[in-house]
Short mmCIF file of C-alpha atoms in Angstrom, two decimals:
data_model
loop_
_atom_site.label_atom_id
_atom_site.label_comp_id
_atom_site.label_asym_id
_atom_site.label_seq_id
_atom_site.Cartn_x
_atom_site.Cartn_y
_atom_site.Cartn_z
CA MET R 1 16.57 30.82 4.88
CA THR R 2 17.02 27.62 7.26
CA ASP R 3 20.87 26.69 6.50
CA VAL R 4 22.75 30.06 6.68
CA ALA R 5 25.81 27.83 6.36
CA ALA R 6 24.73 26.31 2.96
CA LYS R 7 27.33 26.69 0.34
CA PRO R 8 26.42 29.12 -2.54
CA THR R 9 26.22 25.98 -4.89
CA ASP R 10 24.07 24.28 -2.33
CA SER R 11 21.04 27.09 -2.53
CA LEU R 12 18.48 28.30 -5.12
CA THR R 13 18.50 31.94 -5.73
CA VAL R 14 15.12 32.94 -6.36
CA ARG R 15 14.19 36.56 -7.94
CA ASP R 16 10.50 37.81 -7.22
CA ASN R 17 9.78 39.76 -10.21
CA ARG R 18 7.02 41.65 -8.54
CA THR R 19 9.58 43.36 -6.28
CA GLY R 20 12.94 42.85 -7.81
CA GLN R 21 14.00 41.38 -4.40
CA GLU R 22 16.30 38.19 -4.63
CA TYR R 23 16.13 35.11 -2.10
CA GLU R 24 18.54 32.38 -1.33
CA ILE R 25 16.86 29.21 -0.40
CA ALA R 26 18.87 26.34 0.97
CA ILE R 27 18.87 22.95 -1.05
CA THR R 28 19.02 19.93 1.17
CA ASP R 29 18.81 16.23 -0.19
CA ASN R 30 17.51 17.91 -3.75
CA THR R 31 14.78 19.71 -2.04
CA ILE R 32 14.11 23.31 -0.65
CA ALA R 33 12.05 23.59 2.66
CA ALA R 34 8.58 24.74 1.60
CA LYS R 35 8.57 27.12 4.42
CA ASP R 36 11.34 29.07 3.15
CA LEU R 37 9.26 30.31 0.55
CA GLY R 38 7.18 31.82 2.96
CA GLN R 39 9.58 34.86 3.25
CA ILE R 40 8.75 35.78 -0.41
CA ARG R 41 6.31 38.61 0.16
CA ALA R 42 4.64 41.21 -2.69
CA ASN R 43 4.22 43.53 0.36
CA GLU R 44 4.18 43.27 3.98
CA ASP R 45 0.40 42.14 4.17
CA ASP R 46 1.04 39.26 2.02
CA PRO R 47 1.07 35.82 3.78
CA GLY R 48 3.89 34.88 1.66
CA LEU R 49 4.41 32.22 -1.50
CA ALA R 50 3.17 28.84 -1.17
CA THR R 51 3.47 25.47 -3.57
CA TYR R 52 0.53 24.20 -4.64
CA ASP R 53 0.83 20.41 -5.61
CA PRO R 54 -2.47 18.44 -5.64
CA GLY R 55 -1.41 14.92 -5.12
CA PHE R 56 1.90 15.68 -3.86
CA VAL R 57 3.48 15.07 -7.38
CA ASN R 58 6.62 16.69 -6.66
CA THR R 59 6.31 17.28 -2.68
CA ALA R 60 8.09 15.11 -0.07
CA SER R 61 6.24 15.21 2.89
CA CYS R 62 8.73 13.42 5.19
CA ARG R 63 12.33 11.64 5.49
CA SER R 64 12.27 8.12 5.49
CA ALA R 65 14.76 5.20 5.69
CA VAL R 66 12.25 2.65 4.86
CA THR R 67 11.80 2.05 1.61
CA TYR R 68 13.97 3.49 -1.64
CA ILE R 69 12.56 3.70 -5.04
CA ASP R 70 14.38 4.89 -8.47
CA GLY R 71 11.47 4.49 -10.70
CA ASP R 72 13.57 5.48 -13.89
CA LYS R 73 15.73 2.43 -13.15
CA GLY R 74 13.10 0.37 -12.08
CA ILE R 75 14.70 -0.26 -8.47
CA LEU R 76 12.78 -1.12 -5.27
CA GLU R 77 14.58 -1.47 -2.16
CA TYR R 78 13.47 -2.41 1.66
CA ARG R 79 15.85 -0.96 3.92
CA GLY R 80 18.68 -0.87 1.39
CA TYR R 81 17.85 -4.78 0.37
CA PRO R 82 16.56 -5.40 -3.29
CA ILE R 83 13.38 -6.52 -3.56
CA GLU R 84 14.45 -9.35 -5.84
CA GLN R 85 16.76 -10.84 -3.07
CA LEU R 86 14.12 -10.58 -0.69
CA ALA R 87 11.55 -11.98 -2.59
CA GLU R 88 13.83 -15.00 -3.46
CA LYS R 89 15.62 -15.56 -0.22
CA SER R 90 13.32 -14.33 2.64
CA THR R 91 10.18 -14.91 4.20
CA PHE R 92 7.26 -12.46 4.68
CA LEU R 93 7.83 -12.23 8.71
CA GLU R 94 11.49 -11.82 7.88
CA VAL R 95 10.85 -8.90 5.76
CA ALA R 96 8.31 -7.34 8.16
CA TYR R 97 10.98 -7.64 11.02
CA LEU R 98 13.18 -5.68 8.75
CA LEU R 99 10.95 -2.98 7.54
CA ILE R 100 9.89 -2.15 11.18
CA HIS R 101 13.22 -2.57 12.86
CA GLY R 102 15.43 -1.52 10.03
CA ASP R 103 17.84 -4.55 10.31
CA LEU R 104 17.68 -8.20 9.42
CA PRO R 105 17.04 -10.37 12.47
CA THR R 106 19.48 -12.79 14.33
CA LYS R 107 18.30 -16.17 14.69
CA GLU R 108 17.22 -15.65 18.28
CA GLN R 109 15.37 -12.41 17.24
CA TYR R 110 13.64 -14.22 14.40
CA GLU R 111 12.54 -16.97 16.38
CA ASN R 112 11.29 -14.69 19.02
CA TRP R 113 9.54 -12.58 16.25
CA VAL R 114 7.75 -15.47 14.78
CA HIS R 115 6.79 -16.72 18.16
CA GLU R 116 5.41 -13.44 19.16
CA ILE R 117 3.33 -13.33 16.08
CA THR R 118 1.95 -16.71 16.06
CA TYR R 119 0.94 -16.34 19.66
CA HIS R 120 -1.06 -13.15 18.65
CA THR R 121 -3.03 -14.66 15.71
CA PHE R 122 -6.11 -15.08 17.69
CA VAL R 123 -8.69 -12.18 18.28
CA HIS R 124 -11.20 -11.57 20.79
CA GLU R 125 -14.31 -13.65 20.63
CA ASN R 126 -16.50 -10.28 20.65
CA VAL R 127 -14.57 -9.34 17.25
CA LYS R 128 -15.70 -12.56 15.99
CA GLU R 129 -19.22 -11.44 16.73
CA PHE R 130 -18.56 -8.02 15.37
CA VAL R 131 -17.92 -9.81 12.14
CA GLN R 132 -20.73 -11.80 12.03
CA GLY R 133 -23.01 -8.71 12.47
CA PHE R 134 -22.10 -7.50 8.83
CA ARG R 135 -24.97 -8.21 6.03
CA TYR R 136 -24.03 -11.24 4.05
CA ASP R 137 -22.83 -9.11 0.94
CA ALA R 138 -20.66 -6.77 3.00
CA HIS R 139 -17.63 -5.96 0.79
CA PRO R 140 -14.61 -7.73 2.39
CA MET R 141 -12.65 -4.48 2.67
CA GLY R 142 -15.09 -2.76 4.48
CA MET R 143 -15.21 -5.17 7.00
CA LEU R 144 -11.59 -5.35 7.57
CA MET R 145 -11.28 -1.37 7.56
CA ALA R 146 -13.97 -1.74 10.43
CA SER R 147 -12.52 -4.52 12.31
CA VAL R 148 -9.11 -2.99 12.18
CA GLY R 149 -10.19 -0.05 13.52
CA ALA R 150 -12.54 -1.63 16.19
CA LEU R 151 -9.27 -3.27 17.27
CA SER R 152 -8.32 0.24 19.06
CA THR R 153 -11.20 -0.57 21.73
CA PHE R 154 -10.05 -4.06 22.60
CA TYR R 155 -6.40 -2.38 23.19
CA PRO R 156 -7.07 1.20 24.76
CA GLU R 157 -3.36 1.14 25.94
CA ALA R 158 -2.39 1.59 22.26
CA VAL R 159 -2.90 5.25 22.74
CA ASN R 160 0.29 5.33 24.65
CA ILE R 161 2.40 5.92 21.24
CA HIS R 162 5.71 7.05 22.88
CA ASP R 163 6.19 4.01 24.91
CA ALA R 164 8.65 1.93 22.65
CA ASP R 165 7.53 -1.26 24.10
CA ASN R 166 3.78 -0.61 23.80
CA ARG R 167 4.48 0.40 20.25
CA HIS R 168 6.15 -2.68 19.74
CA MET R 169 3.38 -4.73 21.21
CA GLN R 170 0.70 -3.35 18.99
CA MET R 171 2.49 -3.62 15.72
CA VAL R 172 2.86 -7.55 16.76
CA ARG R 173 -0.85 -7.79 17.41
CA MET R 174 -1.73 -5.96 14.11
CA ILE R 175 0.50 -8.08 11.73
CA ALA R 176 -0.54 -11.22 13.60
CA LYS R 177 -4.35 -10.28 13.54
CA MET R 178 -4.83 -9.11 9.95
CA PRO R 179 -4.87 -12.63 8.30
CA THR R 180 -7.37 -13.74 10.90
CA LEU R 181 -9.70 -10.80 10.08
CA GLY R 182 -9.13 -10.97 6.41
CA ALA R 183 -9.77 -14.55 6.30
CA TRP R 184 -12.83 -14.01 8.50
CA SER R 185 -14.37 -11.69 6.21
CA PHE R 186 -13.87 -14.18 3.17
CA ARG R 187 -15.53 -16.65 5.21
CA HIS R 188 -18.45 -14.48 6.19
CA ALA R 189 -19.22 -13.50 2.93
CA GLN R 190 -19.64 -17.33 1.81
CA GLY R 191 -21.82 -18.09 4.68
CA LYS R 192 -18.90 -20.49 6.00
CA PRO R 193 -17.97 -21.02 9.93
CA PHE R 194 -14.82 -19.24 10.71
CA VAL R 195 -11.31 -21.07 11.08
CA TYR R 196 -9.76 -20.28 14.10
CA PRO R 197 -5.81 -19.76 13.72
CA ASP R 198 -3.48 -22.97 13.81
CA ASN R 199 -0.19 -22.06 15.48
CA ASP R 200 1.50 -25.12 14.04
CA LEU R 201 1.36 -23.65 10.76
CA SER R 202 3.56 -21.01 9.32
CA TYR R 203 2.03 -17.14 8.58
CA THR R 204 0.90 -18.00 5.09
CA GLU R 205 0.00 -21.70 5.76
CA ASN R 206 -2.18 -20.39 8.71
CA PHE R 207 -3.75 -17.76 6.55
CA LEU R 208 -4.59 -20.49 3.63
CA SER R 209 -6.02 -22.65 6.49
CA MET R 210 -8.32 -20.11 7.90
CA LEU R 211 -9.61 -19.33 4.32
CA PHE R 212 -10.15 -22.64 2.83
CA LYS R 213 -10.40 -25.35 5.56
CA MET R 214 -13.59 -27.20 5.66
CA SER R 215 -14.17 -30.73 7.40
CA GLU R 216 -10.41 -31.91 7.46
CA SER R 217 -8.90 -32.11 10.89
CA LYS R 218 -5.76 -30.34 9.83
CA TYR R 219 -5.17 -28.29 6.39
CA VAL R 220 -2.11 -28.80 4.55
CA ALA R 221 -1.28 -26.05 1.90
CA ASP R 222 0.81 -27.25 -1.36
CA PRO R 223 4.29 -25.63 -0.27
CA ARG R 224 4.32 -23.74 -3.69
CA ILE R 225 1.02 -22.00 -3.36
CA ALA R 226 2.21 -20.99 0.24
CA LYS R 227 5.75 -19.84 -1.14
CA ALA R 228 4.07 -17.89 -4.02
CA LEU R 229 1.54 -16.34 -1.59
CA ASP R 230 4.54 -15.42 0.75
CA VAL R 231 6.37 -13.72 -2.31
CA LEU R 232 3.23 -11.59 -3.09
CA LEU R 233 3.04 -10.27 0.66
CA ILE R 234 6.46 -9.49 0.21
CA LEU R 235 6.17 -7.53 -3.01
CA HIS R 236 3.20 -5.56 -1.48
CA ALA R 237 4.83 -4.91 2.15
CA ASP R 238 5.88 -1.31 1.34
CA HIS R 239 6.02 1.31 -1.52
CA GLU R 240 7.34 4.40 -0.17
CA GLN R 241 4.88 7.29 0.16
CA ASN R 242 1.87 5.94 -1.71
CA CYS R 243 -1.93 6.98 -1.06
CA SER R 244 -2.41 4.38 1.84
CA THR R 245 0.85 5.09 3.55
CA ASN R 246 0.31 8.87 3.28
CA ALA R 247 -3.07 8.04 4.84
CA VAL R 248 -1.54 6.28 7.83
CA ARG R 249 1.04 9.06 8.44
CA SER R 250 -1.50 11.71 7.93
CA VAL R 251 -3.92 10.15 10.50
CA GLY R 252 -1.30 9.07 12.57
CA SER R 253 0.31 12.63 12.86
CA SER R 254 -2.69 13.30 15.21
CA GLN R 255 -0.89 10.74 17.75
CA VAL R 256 -3.98 8.59 17.41
CA ASP R 257 -3.49 4.76 17.83
CA PRO R 258 -1.87 2.69 15.42
CA TYR R 259 -5.04 0.64 14.68
CA SER R 260 -6.96 3.82 13.79
CA ALA R 261 -4.16 5.30 11.58
CA VAL R 262 -3.73 1.71 9.83
CA ALA R 263 -7.79 1.69 9.45
CA ALA R 264 -7.24 4.70 7.47
CA GLY R 265 -4.88 3.13 5.17
CA VAL R 266 -7.17 0.26 4.59
CA GLY R 267 -9.71 2.77 3.66
CA ALA R 268 -7.43 4.68 1.42
CA LEU R 269 -6.54 1.11 -0.37
CA PHE R 270 -10.30 0.22 -0.62
CA GLY R 271 -10.43 3.26 -3.49
CA PRO R 272 -10.19 1.80 -7.05
CA LEU R 273 -7.24 4.10 -8.06
CA HIS R 274 -5.09 2.65 -5.29
CA GLY R 275 -6.07 -1.17 -4.52
CA GLY R 276 -8.43 -2.13 -7.26
CA ALA R 277 -6.06 -2.08 -10.21
CA ASN R 278 -5.77 -6.01 -10.50
CA GLU R 279 -9.17 -6.39 -10.84
CA ALA R 280 -9.42 -3.83 -13.91
CA VAL R 281 -6.90 -5.88 -15.58
CA LEU R 282 -8.88 -9.08 -15.27
CA ARG R 283 -12.02 -7.40 -16.70
CA MET R 284 -9.68 -5.80 -19.53
CA LEU R 285 -8.36 -9.49 -20.45
CA ARG R 286 -11.96 -10.96 -20.33
CA ARG R 287 -12.94 -8.21 -22.72
CA ILE R 288 -10.10 -8.92 -24.96
CA GLY R 289 -11.21 -12.57 -25.08
CA SER R 290 -8.52 -14.21 -27.41
CA LYS R 291 -5.14 -13.26 -28.75
CA GLU R 292 -6.81 -12.73 -31.70
CA ASN R 293 -8.28 -9.89 -30.55
CA ILE R 294 -5.46 -8.29 -29.36
CA PRO R 295 -4.31 -6.16 -32.29
CA ALA R 296 -7.95 -4.52 -32.37
CA PHE R 297 -7.56 -3.73 -28.76
CA ILE R 298 -4.19 -1.94 -29.29
CA GLU R 299 -5.24 0.21 -32.07
CA GLY R 300 -8.45 0.77 -29.63
CA VAL R 301 -5.61 1.84 -27.08
CA LYS R 302 -3.89 4.23 -29.58
CA ASN R 303 -7.11 5.64 -30.74
CA GLY R 304 -8.40 6.44 -27.00
CA ASP R 305 -11.26 4.06 -27.54
CA GLU R 306 -9.48 1.41 -24.81
CA ARG R 307 -7.58 1.75 -21.79
CA LEU R 308 -4.49 -0.45 -21.09
CA MET R 309 -4.65 -1.66 -17.56
CA GLY R 310 -1.86 -2.85 -15.74
CA PHE R 311 0.66 -0.97 -17.69
CA GLY R 312 2.47 2.36 -16.51
CA HIS R 313 3.10 3.54 -13.13
CA ARG R 314 3.42 7.19 -11.44
CA VAL R 315 6.62 6.24 -10.22
CA TYR R 316 8.24 3.52 -12.58
CA LYS R 317 9.06 4.50 -15.96
CA ASN R 318 10.87 1.29 -16.54
CA TYR R 319 9.65 -2.36 -15.80
CA ASP R 320 8.27 -2.57 -12.21
CA PRO R 321 10.44 -5.07 -10.74
CA ARG R 322 7.72 -6.51 -8.68
CA ALA R 323 5.95 -7.56 -12.02
CA LYS R 324 9.00 -9.58 -12.92
CA LEU R 325 8.73 -11.15 -9.66
CA ILE R 326 5.27 -11.89 -9.82
CA LYS R 327 5.51 -13.57 -13.10
CA LYS R 328 7.73 -16.39 -11.68
CA ALA R 329 5.28 -16.87 -8.82
CA CYS R 330 2.45 -17.24 -11.66
CA ASP R 331 4.50 -20.12 -12.88
CA ASP R 332 4.55 -21.93 -9.73
CA VAL R 333 1.09 -21.22 -8.82
CA PHE R 334 -0.25 -22.87 -12.27
CA GLU R 335 1.91 -25.86 -12.02
CA VAL R 336 -0.34 -26.87 -9.16
CA VAL R 337 -3.93 -25.38 -10.02
CA GLY R 338 -3.40 -25.23 -13.90
CA VAL R 339 -3.11 -22.69 -16.21
CA ASN R 340 -5.76 -19.49 -16.30
CA PRO R 341 -7.10 -19.16 -19.80
CA LEU R 342 -6.27 -15.62 -19.55
CA LEU R 343 -2.66 -15.87 -18.93
CA GLU R 344 -2.18 -16.46 -22.54
CA ILE R 345 -3.88 -13.11 -23.23
CA ALA R 346 -1.89 -11.54 -21.10
CA GLN R 347 1.49 -12.91 -21.96
CA GLU R 348 0.70 -11.85 -25.93
CA LEU R 349 -0.49 -8.35 -24.62
CA GLU R 350 2.55 -7.83 -22.64
CA LYS R 351 4.90 -9.06 -25.79
CA ILE R 352 3.04 -6.80 -28.27
CA ALA R 353 2.98 -3.75 -25.95
CA LEU R 354 6.88 -3.95 -25.13
CA GLU R 355 7.55 -4.26 -28.84
CA ASP R 356 5.13 -1.50 -29.84
CA GLU R 357 6.68 1.94 -30.33
CA TYR R 358 3.75 3.58 -29.40
CA PHE R 359 4.07 2.13 -25.73
CA VAL R 360 7.91 2.14 -25.75
CA LYS R 361 7.82 5.91 -26.30
CA ARG R 362 5.70 6.62 -23.37
CA ARG R 363 7.55 4.16 -21.25
CA LEU R 364 4.47 1.80 -20.29
CA TYR R 365 5.64 -1.02 -18.76
CA PRO R 366 3.78 -3.97 -16.96
CA ASN R 367 3.29 -3.01 -13.32
CA VAL R 368 2.58 -5.31 -10.05
CA ASP R 369 -1.23 -5.32 -11.23
CA PHE R 370 -0.86 -6.72 -14.33
CA TYR R 371 -0.30 -10.73 -13.14
CA SER R 372 -1.04 -10.28 -9.40
CA GLY R 373 -4.90 -10.69 -10.22
CA LEU R 374 -4.21 -13.86 -12.61
CA ILE R 375 -2.73 -15.27 -9.36
CA TYR R 376 -5.52 -14.41 -6.94
CA GLU R 377 -8.24 -15.72 -9.44
CA ALA R 378 -6.26 -19.11 -9.57
CA LEU R 379 -6.51 -19.29 -5.93
CA GLN R 380 -10.07 -19.15 -6.26
CA PHE R 381 -10.39 -15.89 -4.69
CA PRO R 382 -13.11 -13.62 -5.75
CA PRO R 383 -12.16 -10.21 -6.90
CA GLU R 384 -13.11 -8.27 -3.96
CA MET R 385 -10.91 -10.16 -1.93
CA PHE R 386 -7.75 -8.79 -3.71
CA THR R 387 -7.33 -5.95 -1.83
CA VAL R 388 -7.77 -7.57 1.37
CA LEU R 389 -4.70 -9.61 0.23
CA PHE R 390 -2.79 -6.26 -0.48
CA ALA R 391 -3.67 -4.87 2.90
CA ILE R 392 -2.29 -7.86 4.84
CA GLY R 393 0.95 -7.68 3.03
CA ARG R 394 1.09 -3.68 3.19
CA THR R 395 0.62 -3.88 7.02
CA PRO R 396 4.14 -4.18 8.01
CA GLY R 397 5.00 -1.36 5.65
CA TRP R 398 2.14 0.63 7.02
CA LEU R 399 3.34 0.24 10.83
CA ALA R 400 7.22 0.85 9.64
CA GLN R 401 6.25 4.23 8.23
CA TRP R 402 3.90 4.90 11.21
CA ASN R 403 6.91 4.03 13.97
CA GLU R 404 9.18 6.42 11.81
CA LEU R 405 6.63 9.19 11.86
CA ILE R 406 6.16 8.73 15.82
CA THR R 407 10.06 9.10 16.35
CA ASP R 408 10.62 11.69 13.86
CA LYS R 409 11.10 15.31 15.66
CA GLU R 410 10.48 17.23 12.51
CA GLN R 411 7.17 15.67 11.96
CA LYS R 412 3.71 17.78 12.84
CA ILE R 413 0.24 17.30 12.44
CA ALA R 414 -0.85 17.19 9.03
CA ARG R 415 -2.51 20.26 8.05
CA PRO R 416 -1.85 21.53 4.51
CA LYS R 417 -2.59 25.14 3.17
CA GLN R 418 -5.42 25.74 0.43
CA ILE R 419 -6.18 27.86 -2.22
CA TYR R 420 -9.59 29.48 -1.10
CA THR R 421 -11.70 29.84 -4.35
CA GLY R 422 -15.11 30.64 -2.59
CA ASP R 423 -16.94 33.94 -1.97
CA ARG R 424 -16.08 36.31 0.89
CA GLY R 425 -17.72 39.07 2.53
CA LEU R 426 -21.23 37.95 1.88
CA GLU R 427 -24.13 39.63 4.12
CA PHE R 428 -26.55 36.93 5.99
CA VAL R 429 -29.99 37.25 5.49
CA ALA R 430 -32.59 35.54 7.79
CA ALA R 431 -34.38 32.43 6.68
CA GLU R 432 -37.73 34.17 7.18
CA GLU R 433 -36.68 37.29 5.05
CA ARG R 434 -35.04 34.89 2.33
CA TRP R 435 -38.03 32.44 2.10
CA ALA R 436 -40.65 35.35 2.17
#
């Protein structure tokens, strides 16, 4: 038992029917410590009871003060602030400061923070050569993952993770350089020359400049586009202990530098089950083709012949609050670039699904991926760039979680147990005898 002072009502009584023995296990924050189950043994040689939880479906791996989610009520908060208020009233860099530092900045702190990040947007020229070394058809996420990992070789001091000032500098550098690396991977795939950062521009305006600037002396982004992109980055900034965040924390638990840890997060986000859902939504909408085909598609979903992409979430059992905000961003973007013809299909599909008892009963609501792909496509991003945009937005969250990990005295190097299912006690036979 970890908490002998726990009240009887704050404990769990477990009876082991193998032995008839009972155990009192403390309940703290509505959880029990997994190690407390280790005291439950059938005999002295028994290693003790463990939990089996593939995918961490019901296992808390850390204590965190960064992001709060109530999936049943559709609530998402960064450091206690509702995502709706941050998306409407804040900026991505202010949200990044909030996630990493835990508090909103003063005017002076914010100005210094923006200055630091703007100053560090440039990367070493050798990084440029590194990116240019990829094949013409290299996937932008593979390029981004490798480039982020490579930054650790340019900043060897980043291994001094217990120095708070050093950690701060590496986090500033990474937030600053991610748009540069992302934009260059985009330009490389198109065979276009790389555009250097413009420090006269805001964070999102600068990113758009590095993406789309051609022969003009100064790229001027439409403020509605810049704001919509800023909102999208805010909505993706953190999302509790998801797959990529868990990867950052797991790799970071070895006390490696933050570039290597975040590169692991980029790799996890590269997977289609994590970062590629919005591309799947676009494929689904194209396959439907028109509003008239939606009823047949819905029947196909019910019969198991089709998959409804962009609906449902492992955490949310209500309307994903980010999806509502992205719908508003859609309106702003399409006002500038014209309406994506798939939007009409998406809106009708959402309307029918939200009224259909089949989906209501299963609590399937639109998630953040349902509309985000439409915006990215409207901004002329190819599908392989969608996840790069996701990664740029998620970087402050990864770093906030990594920073929290480093300063958490309860954390240990990640080393989960396993249930061994293979053979044992086999006798080795030398190759010359096996092959005779």
